[in-house]
GROMACS .gro file of C-alpha atoms in nm:
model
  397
    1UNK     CA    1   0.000   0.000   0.000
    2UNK     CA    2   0.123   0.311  -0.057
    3UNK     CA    3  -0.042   0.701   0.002
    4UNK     CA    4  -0.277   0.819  -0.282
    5UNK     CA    5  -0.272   1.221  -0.320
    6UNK     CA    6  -0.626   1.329  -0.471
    7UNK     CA    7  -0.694   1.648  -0.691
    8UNK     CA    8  -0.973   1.849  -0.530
    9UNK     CA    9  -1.192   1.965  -0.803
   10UNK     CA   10  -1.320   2.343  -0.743
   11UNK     CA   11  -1.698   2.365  -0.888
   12UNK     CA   12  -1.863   2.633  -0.785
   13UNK     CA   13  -2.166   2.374  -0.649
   14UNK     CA   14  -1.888   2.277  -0.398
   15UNK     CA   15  -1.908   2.260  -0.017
   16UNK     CA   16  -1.638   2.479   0.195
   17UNK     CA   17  -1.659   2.280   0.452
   18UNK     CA   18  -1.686   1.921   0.425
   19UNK     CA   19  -1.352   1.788   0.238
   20UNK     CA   20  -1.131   2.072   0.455
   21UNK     CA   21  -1.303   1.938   0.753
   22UNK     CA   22  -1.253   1.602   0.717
   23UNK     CA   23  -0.868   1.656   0.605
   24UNK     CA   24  -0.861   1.855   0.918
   25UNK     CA   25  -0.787   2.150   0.732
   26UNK     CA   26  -0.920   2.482   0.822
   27UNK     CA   27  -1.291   2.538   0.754
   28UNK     CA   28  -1.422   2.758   0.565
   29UNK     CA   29  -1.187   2.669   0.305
   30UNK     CA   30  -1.058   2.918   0.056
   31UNK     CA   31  -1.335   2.817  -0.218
   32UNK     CA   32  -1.570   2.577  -0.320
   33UNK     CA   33  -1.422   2.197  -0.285
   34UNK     CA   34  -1.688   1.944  -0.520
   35UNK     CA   35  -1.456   1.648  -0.568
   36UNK     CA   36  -1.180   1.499  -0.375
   37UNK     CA   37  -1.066   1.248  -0.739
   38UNK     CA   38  -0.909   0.916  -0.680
   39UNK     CA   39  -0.838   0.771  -1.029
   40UNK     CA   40  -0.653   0.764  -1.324
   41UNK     CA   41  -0.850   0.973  -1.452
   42UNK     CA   42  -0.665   1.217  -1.739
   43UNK     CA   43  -0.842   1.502  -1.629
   44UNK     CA   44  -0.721   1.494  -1.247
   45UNK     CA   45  -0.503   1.200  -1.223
   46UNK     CA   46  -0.430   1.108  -0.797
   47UNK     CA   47  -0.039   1.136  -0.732
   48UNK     CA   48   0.194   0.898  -0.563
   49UNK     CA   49   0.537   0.910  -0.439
   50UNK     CA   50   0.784   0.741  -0.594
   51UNK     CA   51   1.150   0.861  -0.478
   52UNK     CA   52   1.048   1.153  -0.311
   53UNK     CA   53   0.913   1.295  -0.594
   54UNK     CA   54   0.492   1.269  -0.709
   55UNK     CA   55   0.406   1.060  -0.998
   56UNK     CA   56   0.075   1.100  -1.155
   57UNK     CA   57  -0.099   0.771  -1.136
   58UNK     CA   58  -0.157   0.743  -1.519
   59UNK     CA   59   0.215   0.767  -1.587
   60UNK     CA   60   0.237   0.456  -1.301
   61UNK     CA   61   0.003   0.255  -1.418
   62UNK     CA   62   0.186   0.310  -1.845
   63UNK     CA   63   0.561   0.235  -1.646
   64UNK     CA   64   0.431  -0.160  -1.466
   65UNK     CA   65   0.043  -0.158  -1.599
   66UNK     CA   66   0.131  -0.567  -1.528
   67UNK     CA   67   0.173  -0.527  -1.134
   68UNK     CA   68  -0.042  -0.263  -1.075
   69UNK     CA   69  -0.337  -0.368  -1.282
   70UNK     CA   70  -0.293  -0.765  -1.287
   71UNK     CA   71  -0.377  -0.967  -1.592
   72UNK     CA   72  -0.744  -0.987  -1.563
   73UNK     CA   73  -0.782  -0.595  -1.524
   74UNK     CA   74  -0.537  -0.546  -1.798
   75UNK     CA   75  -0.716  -0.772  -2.033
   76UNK     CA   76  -1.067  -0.640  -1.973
   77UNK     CA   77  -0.996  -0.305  -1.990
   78UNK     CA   78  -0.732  -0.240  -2.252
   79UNK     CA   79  -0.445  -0.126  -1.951
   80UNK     CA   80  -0.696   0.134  -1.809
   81UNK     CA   81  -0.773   0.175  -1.421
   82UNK     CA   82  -1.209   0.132  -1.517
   83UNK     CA   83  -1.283   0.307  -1.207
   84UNK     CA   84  -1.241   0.596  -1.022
   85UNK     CA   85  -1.359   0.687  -0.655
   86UNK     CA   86  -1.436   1.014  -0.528
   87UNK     CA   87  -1.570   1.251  -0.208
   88UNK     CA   88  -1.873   1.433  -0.307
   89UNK     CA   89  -1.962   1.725  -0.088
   90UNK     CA   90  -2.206   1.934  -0.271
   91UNK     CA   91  -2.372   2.241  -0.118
   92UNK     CA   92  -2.552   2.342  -0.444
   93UNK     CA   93  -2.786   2.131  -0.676
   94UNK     CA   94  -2.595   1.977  -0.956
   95UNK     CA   95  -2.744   1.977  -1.288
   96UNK     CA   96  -3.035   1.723  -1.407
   97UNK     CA   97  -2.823   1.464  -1.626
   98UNK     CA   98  -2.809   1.094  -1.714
   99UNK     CA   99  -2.512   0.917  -1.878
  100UNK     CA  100  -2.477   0.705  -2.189
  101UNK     CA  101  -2.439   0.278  -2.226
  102UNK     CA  102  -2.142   0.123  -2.346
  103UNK     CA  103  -2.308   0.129  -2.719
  104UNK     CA  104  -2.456   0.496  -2.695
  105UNK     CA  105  -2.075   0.633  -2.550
  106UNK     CA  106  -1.907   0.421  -2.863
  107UNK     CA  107  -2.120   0.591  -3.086
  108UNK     CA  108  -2.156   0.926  -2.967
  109UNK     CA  109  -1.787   0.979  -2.902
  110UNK     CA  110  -1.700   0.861  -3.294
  111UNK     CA  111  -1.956   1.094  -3.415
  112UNK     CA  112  -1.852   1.387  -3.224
  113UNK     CA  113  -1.471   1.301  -3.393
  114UNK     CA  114  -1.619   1.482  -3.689
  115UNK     CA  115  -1.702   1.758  -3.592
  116UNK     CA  116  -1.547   2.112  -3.623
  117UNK     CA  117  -1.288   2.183  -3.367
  118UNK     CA  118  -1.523   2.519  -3.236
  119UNK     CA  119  -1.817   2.257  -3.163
  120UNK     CA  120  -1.898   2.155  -2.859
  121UNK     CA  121  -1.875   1.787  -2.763
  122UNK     CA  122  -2.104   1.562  -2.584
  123UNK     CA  123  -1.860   1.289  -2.552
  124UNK     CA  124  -1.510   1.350  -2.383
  125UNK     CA  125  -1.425   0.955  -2.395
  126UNK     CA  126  -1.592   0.604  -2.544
  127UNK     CA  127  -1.695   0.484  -2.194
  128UNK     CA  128  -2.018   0.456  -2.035
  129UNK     CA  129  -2.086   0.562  -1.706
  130UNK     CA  130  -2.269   0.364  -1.436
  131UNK     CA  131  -2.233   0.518  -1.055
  132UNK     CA  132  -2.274   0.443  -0.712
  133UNK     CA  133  -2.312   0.689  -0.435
  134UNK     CA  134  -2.290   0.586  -0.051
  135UNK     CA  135  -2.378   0.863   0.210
  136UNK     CA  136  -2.173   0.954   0.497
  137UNK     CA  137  -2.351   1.229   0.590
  138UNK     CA  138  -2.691   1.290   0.518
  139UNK     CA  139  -2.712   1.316   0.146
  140UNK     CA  140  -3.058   1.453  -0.043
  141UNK     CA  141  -3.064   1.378  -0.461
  142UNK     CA  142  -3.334   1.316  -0.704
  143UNK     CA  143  -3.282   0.973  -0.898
  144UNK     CA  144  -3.476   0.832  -1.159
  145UNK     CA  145  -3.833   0.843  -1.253
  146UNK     CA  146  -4.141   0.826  -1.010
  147UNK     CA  147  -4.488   0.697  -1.140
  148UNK     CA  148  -4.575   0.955  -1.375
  149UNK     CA  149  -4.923   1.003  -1.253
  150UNK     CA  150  -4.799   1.104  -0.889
  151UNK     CA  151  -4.564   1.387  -1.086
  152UNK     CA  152  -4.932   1.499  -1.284
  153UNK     CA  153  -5.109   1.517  -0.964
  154UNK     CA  154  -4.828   1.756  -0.871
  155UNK     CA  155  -4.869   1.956  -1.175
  156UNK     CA  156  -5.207   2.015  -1.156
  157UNK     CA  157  -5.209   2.127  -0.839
  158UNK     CA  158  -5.052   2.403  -0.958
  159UNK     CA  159  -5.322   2.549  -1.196
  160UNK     CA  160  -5.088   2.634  -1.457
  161UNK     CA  161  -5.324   2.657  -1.812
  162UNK     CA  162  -5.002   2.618  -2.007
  163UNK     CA  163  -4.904   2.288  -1.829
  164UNK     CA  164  -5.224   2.109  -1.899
  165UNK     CA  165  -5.042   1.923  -2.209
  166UNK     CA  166  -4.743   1.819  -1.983
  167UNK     CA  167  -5.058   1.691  -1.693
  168UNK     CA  168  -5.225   1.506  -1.973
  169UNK     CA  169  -4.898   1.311  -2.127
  170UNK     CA  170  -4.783   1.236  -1.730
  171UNK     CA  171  -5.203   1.099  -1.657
  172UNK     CA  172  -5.104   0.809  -1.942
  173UNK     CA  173  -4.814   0.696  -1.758
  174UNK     CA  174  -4.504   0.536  -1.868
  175UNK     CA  175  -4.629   0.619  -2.224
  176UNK     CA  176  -4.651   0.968  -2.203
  177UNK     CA  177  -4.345   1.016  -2.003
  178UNK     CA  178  -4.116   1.095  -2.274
  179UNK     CA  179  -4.328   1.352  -2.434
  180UNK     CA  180  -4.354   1.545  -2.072
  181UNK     CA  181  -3.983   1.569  -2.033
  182UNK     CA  182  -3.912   1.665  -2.390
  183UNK     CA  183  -4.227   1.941  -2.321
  184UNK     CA  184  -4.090   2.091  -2.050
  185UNK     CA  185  -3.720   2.095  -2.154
  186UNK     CA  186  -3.797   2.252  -2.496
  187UNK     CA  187  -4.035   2.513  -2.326
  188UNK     CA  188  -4.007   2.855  -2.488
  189UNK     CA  189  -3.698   3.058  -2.308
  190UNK     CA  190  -3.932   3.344  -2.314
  191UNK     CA  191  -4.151   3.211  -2.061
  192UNK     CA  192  -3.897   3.032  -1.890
  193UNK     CA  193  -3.873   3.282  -1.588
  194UNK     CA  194  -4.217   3.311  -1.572
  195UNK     CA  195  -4.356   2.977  -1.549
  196UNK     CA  196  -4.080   2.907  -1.305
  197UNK     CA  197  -4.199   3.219  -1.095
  198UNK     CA  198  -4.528   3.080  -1.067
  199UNK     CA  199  -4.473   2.761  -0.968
  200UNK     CA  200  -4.233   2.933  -0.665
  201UNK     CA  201  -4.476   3.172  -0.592
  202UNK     CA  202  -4.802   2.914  -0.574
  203UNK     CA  203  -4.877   2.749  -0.294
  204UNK     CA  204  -4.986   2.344  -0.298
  205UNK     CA  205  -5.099   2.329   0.069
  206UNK     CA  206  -5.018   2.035   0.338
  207UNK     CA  207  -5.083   1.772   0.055
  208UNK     CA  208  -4.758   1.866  -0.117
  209UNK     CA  209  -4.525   2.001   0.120
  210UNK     CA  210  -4.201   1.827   0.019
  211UNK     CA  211  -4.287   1.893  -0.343
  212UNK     CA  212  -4.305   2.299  -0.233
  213UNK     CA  213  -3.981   2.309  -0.085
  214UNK     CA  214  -3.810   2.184  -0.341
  215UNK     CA  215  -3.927   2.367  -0.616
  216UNK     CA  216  -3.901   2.671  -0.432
  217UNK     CA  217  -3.534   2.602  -0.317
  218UNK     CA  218  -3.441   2.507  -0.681
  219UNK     CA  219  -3.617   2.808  -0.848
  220UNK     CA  220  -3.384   3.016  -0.628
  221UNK     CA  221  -3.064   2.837  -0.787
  222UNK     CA  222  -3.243   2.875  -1.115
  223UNK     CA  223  -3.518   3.082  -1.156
  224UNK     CA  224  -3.554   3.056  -1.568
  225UNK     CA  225  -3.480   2.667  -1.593
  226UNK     CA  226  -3.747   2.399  -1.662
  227UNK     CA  227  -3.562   2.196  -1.484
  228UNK     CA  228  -3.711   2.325  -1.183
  229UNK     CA  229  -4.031   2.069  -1.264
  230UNK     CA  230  -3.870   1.804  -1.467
  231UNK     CA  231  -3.735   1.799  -1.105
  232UNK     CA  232  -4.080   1.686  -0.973
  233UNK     CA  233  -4.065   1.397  -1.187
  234UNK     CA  234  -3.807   1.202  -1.008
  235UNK     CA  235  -3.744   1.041  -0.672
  236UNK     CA  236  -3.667   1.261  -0.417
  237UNK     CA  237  -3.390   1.039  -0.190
  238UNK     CA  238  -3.315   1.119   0.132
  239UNK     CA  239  -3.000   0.936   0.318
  240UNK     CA  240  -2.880   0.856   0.573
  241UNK     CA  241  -2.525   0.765   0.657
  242UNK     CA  242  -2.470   0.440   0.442
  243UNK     CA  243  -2.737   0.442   0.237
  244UNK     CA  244  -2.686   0.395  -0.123
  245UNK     CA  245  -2.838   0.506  -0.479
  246UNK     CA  246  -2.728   0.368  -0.812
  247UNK     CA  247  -2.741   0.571  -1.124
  248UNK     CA  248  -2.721   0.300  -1.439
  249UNK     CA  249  -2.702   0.454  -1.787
  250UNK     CA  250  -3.003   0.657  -1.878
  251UNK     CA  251  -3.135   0.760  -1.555
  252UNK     CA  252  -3.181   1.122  -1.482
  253UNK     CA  253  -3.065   1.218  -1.165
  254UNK     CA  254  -2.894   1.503  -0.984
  255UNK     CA  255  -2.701   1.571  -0.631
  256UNK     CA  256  -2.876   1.816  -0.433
  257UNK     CA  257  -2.636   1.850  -0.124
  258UNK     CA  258  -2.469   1.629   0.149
  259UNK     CA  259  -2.150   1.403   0.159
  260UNK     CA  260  -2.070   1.094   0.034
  261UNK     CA  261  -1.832   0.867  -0.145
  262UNK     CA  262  -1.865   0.779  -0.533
  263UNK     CA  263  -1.747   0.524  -0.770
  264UNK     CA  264  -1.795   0.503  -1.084
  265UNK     CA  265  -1.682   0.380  -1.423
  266UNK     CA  266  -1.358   0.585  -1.546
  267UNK     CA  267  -1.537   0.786  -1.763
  268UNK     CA  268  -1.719   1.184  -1.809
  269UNK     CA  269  -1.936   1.161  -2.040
  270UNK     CA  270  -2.227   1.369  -1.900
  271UNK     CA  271  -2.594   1.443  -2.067
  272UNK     CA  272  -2.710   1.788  -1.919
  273UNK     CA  273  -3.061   1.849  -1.898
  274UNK     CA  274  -3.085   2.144  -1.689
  275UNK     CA  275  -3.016   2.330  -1.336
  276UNK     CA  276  -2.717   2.435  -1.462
  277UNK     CA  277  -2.533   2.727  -1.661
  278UNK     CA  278  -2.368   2.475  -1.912
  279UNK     CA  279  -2.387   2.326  -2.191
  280UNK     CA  280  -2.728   2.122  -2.228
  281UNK     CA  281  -2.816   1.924  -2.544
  282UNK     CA  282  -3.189   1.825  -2.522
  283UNK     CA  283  -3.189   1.582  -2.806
  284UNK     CA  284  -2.894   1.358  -2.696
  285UNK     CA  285  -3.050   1.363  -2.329
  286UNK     CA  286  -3.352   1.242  -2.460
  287UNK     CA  287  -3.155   1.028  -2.682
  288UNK     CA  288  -2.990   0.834  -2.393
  289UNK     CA  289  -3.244   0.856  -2.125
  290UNK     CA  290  -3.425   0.561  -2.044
  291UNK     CA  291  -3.783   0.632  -2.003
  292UNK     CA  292  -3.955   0.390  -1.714
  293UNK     CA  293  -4.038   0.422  -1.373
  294UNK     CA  294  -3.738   0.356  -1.070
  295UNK     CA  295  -3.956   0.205  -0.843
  296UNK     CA  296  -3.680   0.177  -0.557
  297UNK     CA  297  -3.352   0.433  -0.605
  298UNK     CA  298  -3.177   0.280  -0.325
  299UNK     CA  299  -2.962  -0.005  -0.328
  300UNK     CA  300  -2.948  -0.241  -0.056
  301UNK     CA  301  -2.541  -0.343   0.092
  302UNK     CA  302  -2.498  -0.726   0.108
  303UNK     CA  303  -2.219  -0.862   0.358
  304UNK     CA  304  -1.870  -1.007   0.245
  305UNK     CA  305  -1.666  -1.075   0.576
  306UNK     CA  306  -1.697  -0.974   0.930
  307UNK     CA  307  -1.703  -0.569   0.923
  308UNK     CA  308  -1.702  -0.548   0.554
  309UNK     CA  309  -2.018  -0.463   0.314
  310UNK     CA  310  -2.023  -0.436  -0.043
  311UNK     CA  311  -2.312  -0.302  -0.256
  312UNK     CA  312  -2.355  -0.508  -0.586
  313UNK     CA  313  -2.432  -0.359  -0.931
  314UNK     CA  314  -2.439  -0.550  -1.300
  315UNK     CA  315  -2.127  -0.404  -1.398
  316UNK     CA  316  -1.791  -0.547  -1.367
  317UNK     CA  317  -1.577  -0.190  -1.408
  318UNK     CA  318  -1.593  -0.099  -1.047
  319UNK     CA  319  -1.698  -0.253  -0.681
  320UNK     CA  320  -1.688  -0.043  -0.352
  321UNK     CA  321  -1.665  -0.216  -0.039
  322UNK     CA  322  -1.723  -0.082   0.330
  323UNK     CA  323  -1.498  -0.143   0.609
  324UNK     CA  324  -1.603  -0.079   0.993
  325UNK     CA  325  -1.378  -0.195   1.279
  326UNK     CA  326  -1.453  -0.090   1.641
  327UNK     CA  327  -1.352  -0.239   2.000
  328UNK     CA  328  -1.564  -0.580   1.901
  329UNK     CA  329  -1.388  -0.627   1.577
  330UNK     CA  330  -1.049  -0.422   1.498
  331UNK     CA  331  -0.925  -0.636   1.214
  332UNK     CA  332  -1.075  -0.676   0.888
  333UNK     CA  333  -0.992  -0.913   0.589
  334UNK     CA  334  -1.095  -0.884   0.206
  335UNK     CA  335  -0.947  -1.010  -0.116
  336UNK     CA  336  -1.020  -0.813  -0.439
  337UNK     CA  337  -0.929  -0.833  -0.801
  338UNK     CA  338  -0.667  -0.589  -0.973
  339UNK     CA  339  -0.588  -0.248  -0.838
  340UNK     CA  340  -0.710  -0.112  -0.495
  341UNK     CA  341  -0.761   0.226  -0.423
  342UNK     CA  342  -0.895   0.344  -0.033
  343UNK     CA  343  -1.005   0.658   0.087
  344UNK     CA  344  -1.061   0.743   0.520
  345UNK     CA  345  -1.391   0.843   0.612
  346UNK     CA  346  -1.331   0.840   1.055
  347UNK     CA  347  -1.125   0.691   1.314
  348UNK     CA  348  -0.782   0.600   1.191
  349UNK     CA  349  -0.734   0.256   1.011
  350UNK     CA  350  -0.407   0.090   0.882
  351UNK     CA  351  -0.429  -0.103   0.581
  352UNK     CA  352  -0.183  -0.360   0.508
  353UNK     CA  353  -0.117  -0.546   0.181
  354UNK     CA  354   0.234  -0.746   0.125
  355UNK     CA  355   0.385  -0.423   0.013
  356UNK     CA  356   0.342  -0.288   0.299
  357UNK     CA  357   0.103  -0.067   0.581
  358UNK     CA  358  -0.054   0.292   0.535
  359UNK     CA  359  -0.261   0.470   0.783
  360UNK     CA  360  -0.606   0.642   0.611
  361UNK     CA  361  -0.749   0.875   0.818
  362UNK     CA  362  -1.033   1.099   0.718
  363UNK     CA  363  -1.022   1.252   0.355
  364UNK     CA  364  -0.688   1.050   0.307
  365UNK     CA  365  -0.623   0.781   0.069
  366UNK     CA  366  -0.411   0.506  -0.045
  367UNK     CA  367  -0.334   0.274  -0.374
  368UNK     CA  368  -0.264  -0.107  -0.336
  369UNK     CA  369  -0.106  -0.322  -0.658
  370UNK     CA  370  -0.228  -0.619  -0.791
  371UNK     CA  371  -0.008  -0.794  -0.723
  372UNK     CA  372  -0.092  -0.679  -0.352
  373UNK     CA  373  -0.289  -1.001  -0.205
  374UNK     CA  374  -0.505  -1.016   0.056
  375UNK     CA  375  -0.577  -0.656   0.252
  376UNK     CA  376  -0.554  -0.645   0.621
  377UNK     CA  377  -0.781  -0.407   0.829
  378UNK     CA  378  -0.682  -0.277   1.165
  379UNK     CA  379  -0.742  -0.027   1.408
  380UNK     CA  380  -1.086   0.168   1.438
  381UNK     CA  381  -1.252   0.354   1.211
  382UNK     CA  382  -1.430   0.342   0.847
  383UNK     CA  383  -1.268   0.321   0.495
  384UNK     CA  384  -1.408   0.244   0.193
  385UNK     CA  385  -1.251   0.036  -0.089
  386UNK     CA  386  -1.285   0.072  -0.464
  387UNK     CA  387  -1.195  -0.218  -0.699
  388UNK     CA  388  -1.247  -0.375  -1.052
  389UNK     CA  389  -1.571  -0.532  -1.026
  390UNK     CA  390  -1.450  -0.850  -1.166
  391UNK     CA  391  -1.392  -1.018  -0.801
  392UNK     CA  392  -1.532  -1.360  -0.700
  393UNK     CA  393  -1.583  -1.288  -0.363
  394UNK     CA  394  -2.006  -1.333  -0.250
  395UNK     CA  395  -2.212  -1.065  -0.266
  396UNK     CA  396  -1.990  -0.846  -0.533
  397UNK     CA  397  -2.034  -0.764  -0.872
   0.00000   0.00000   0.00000
């Protein structure tokens, strides 16, 4: 094992105080910290230390891509690390977006190779990408579709003339779900403001209470943006400390504010739909988006070993594991396939592999090898693992 140095990404939807406070570093921080990025990523690659100088983790993983990825990694993934892990703290909403399959990333990322240099384009990389977030502080999002007619009973209430159409498609269900979004999305940008100043302004009564707040908090982060109601469309998730919600390709979701650790294929291709000042391409969002109803956004952790959780998805580019020890049990075991990368979340907990031991404390991090074998928990505390979700132990990917 070996320390793992993380870029923090600066959006301006970032938290001041979560990442600084859990590095121990003075809070308020200086700006906004979004993302604390533990990858390979080419946008932020993580550092490590290698002769008392930093190495970026991509130019490690080109120098011995045999010992740190292992053959099986290396193989399915053409020498790339297919995950990357991050802390989330975000104070703002982040914008409505889904993300592409494996088929609809291939495809969009060789068409937008022709293209003039000046355009703008959808696809940074030919990856999809599938994510998992766990909570580890109370964590609010909206995640996939609700049954439409509960979003046209919402609606109504309203008594907006001009959003009878958008009622009507929602009242057939599933069917007319597509046709809502695109109807909302596409609404004229010179009523924009005003429709979304009426729905702040009207009140629902007791029956709709939740649905009221957070219209009216998003209208204040964007008072012209449909978005604001293609918002009442979609689970509204509360969590708690080590809950989970998985976002597979196609579902339209977005981070509303909290803390939690990510994983998620190595990818960033991202399909704006709104809440948000950038780029937003209606089409390919409602190219990509997969139109059905999420009855159940959370997703349930299933035990691997004594202190250890793991919360299985159908794809094999990533698994995140959970690792608790306390007074009753401080040592942990777990074997995983390919790379390991670990990131501290309390207490202190040293990590040992047959390279060696590292200490991860909160907002701190650390890389294994491949070649690495079995990890060794100790101390007290909670870490989370990220690995290639390729393993064989039960209850993974």
């Amino acid at each position: 094992m070996e320390p793992l140095y993380g870029p923090i990404r600066d959006y301006a939807w970032g938290s001041r105080t979560v990442i600084a406070g859990l590095q121990g570093r003075s809070v308020p921080s200086a700006g906004p910290e979004a993302e604390l990025w533990l990858g390979a990523h080419p946008g932020s690659p993580a550092m490590v230390c290698q002769q008392d100088a930093r190495i970026s983790l991509v130019e490690l993983l080109a120098a011995e891509p045999g010992r740190w990825l292992g053959d099986e990694v290396l193989a399915r993934f053409d020498g790339r690390l297919p995950f990357l892990m991050k802390l989330l703290a975000p104070e703002a909403p982040l914008s409505l977006q889904a993300h592409p399959d494996p088929d609809q990333a291939r495809t969009g990322y060789a068409a937008d190779q022709d293209l003039p240099p000046t355009a703008h384009r959808n696809y940074v990389d030919p990856y999809h990408k599938p994510e998992v977030l766990v909570a580890i502080a109370p964590f609010e999002a909206l995640c996939g579709f609700r049954d439409p007619r509960e979003s046209a009973a919402v609606l109504e209430a309203f008594d907006i003339p001009a959003l009878k159409p958008v009622v009507a498609c929602l009242r057939t269900g599933v069917a007319g779900l597509r046709d809502a979004v695109q109807r909302l999305l596409t609404w004229p940008a010179v009523d924009r403001a005003a429709l979304v100043e009426t729905v702040r302004s009207t009140d629902l009564g007791p029956e709709f209470t939740e649905e009221q707040e957070l219209v009216r908090r998003l209208a204040g982060w964007y008072p012209a943006d449909p978005g604001v109601l293609v918002a009442l469309l979609l689970n509204h998730v509360r969590l708690e400390p080590g809950s989970a919600i998985w976002m597979p390709a196609g579902n339209l979701h977005a981070y509303l504010r909290g803390a939690g650790v990510e994983i998620m294929a190595a990818s960033d291709n991202v399909l704006r739909g709104g809440l948000t000042p950038k780029h937003v391409d209606i089409a390919e969002l409602l190219r990509v988006l997969r139109f059905e109803v999420l009855e159940d956004p959370l997703l349930a952790p299933a035990p691997v070993a004594p202190g250890v959780v793991t919360w299985p998805v159908p794809v094999d580019d990533f698994a995140l594991y959970r690792v608790r020890l306390d007074d009753a049990l401080p040592e942990a075991r777990l074997t995983v396939t390919g790379p390991r990368v670990l990131v501290g979340t309390s207490g202190a907990v040293t990590v040992r592999d047959a390279a060696g031991a590292v200490t991860v404390e909160p907002g701190r991090a650390a890389i294994g090898a491949a070649d690495g074998g079995e990890l060794v928990f100790s101390g007290r505390g909670e870490v989370f693992v990220g690995a290639a979700g390729i393993s064989d132990i039960p209850g993974s990917a």
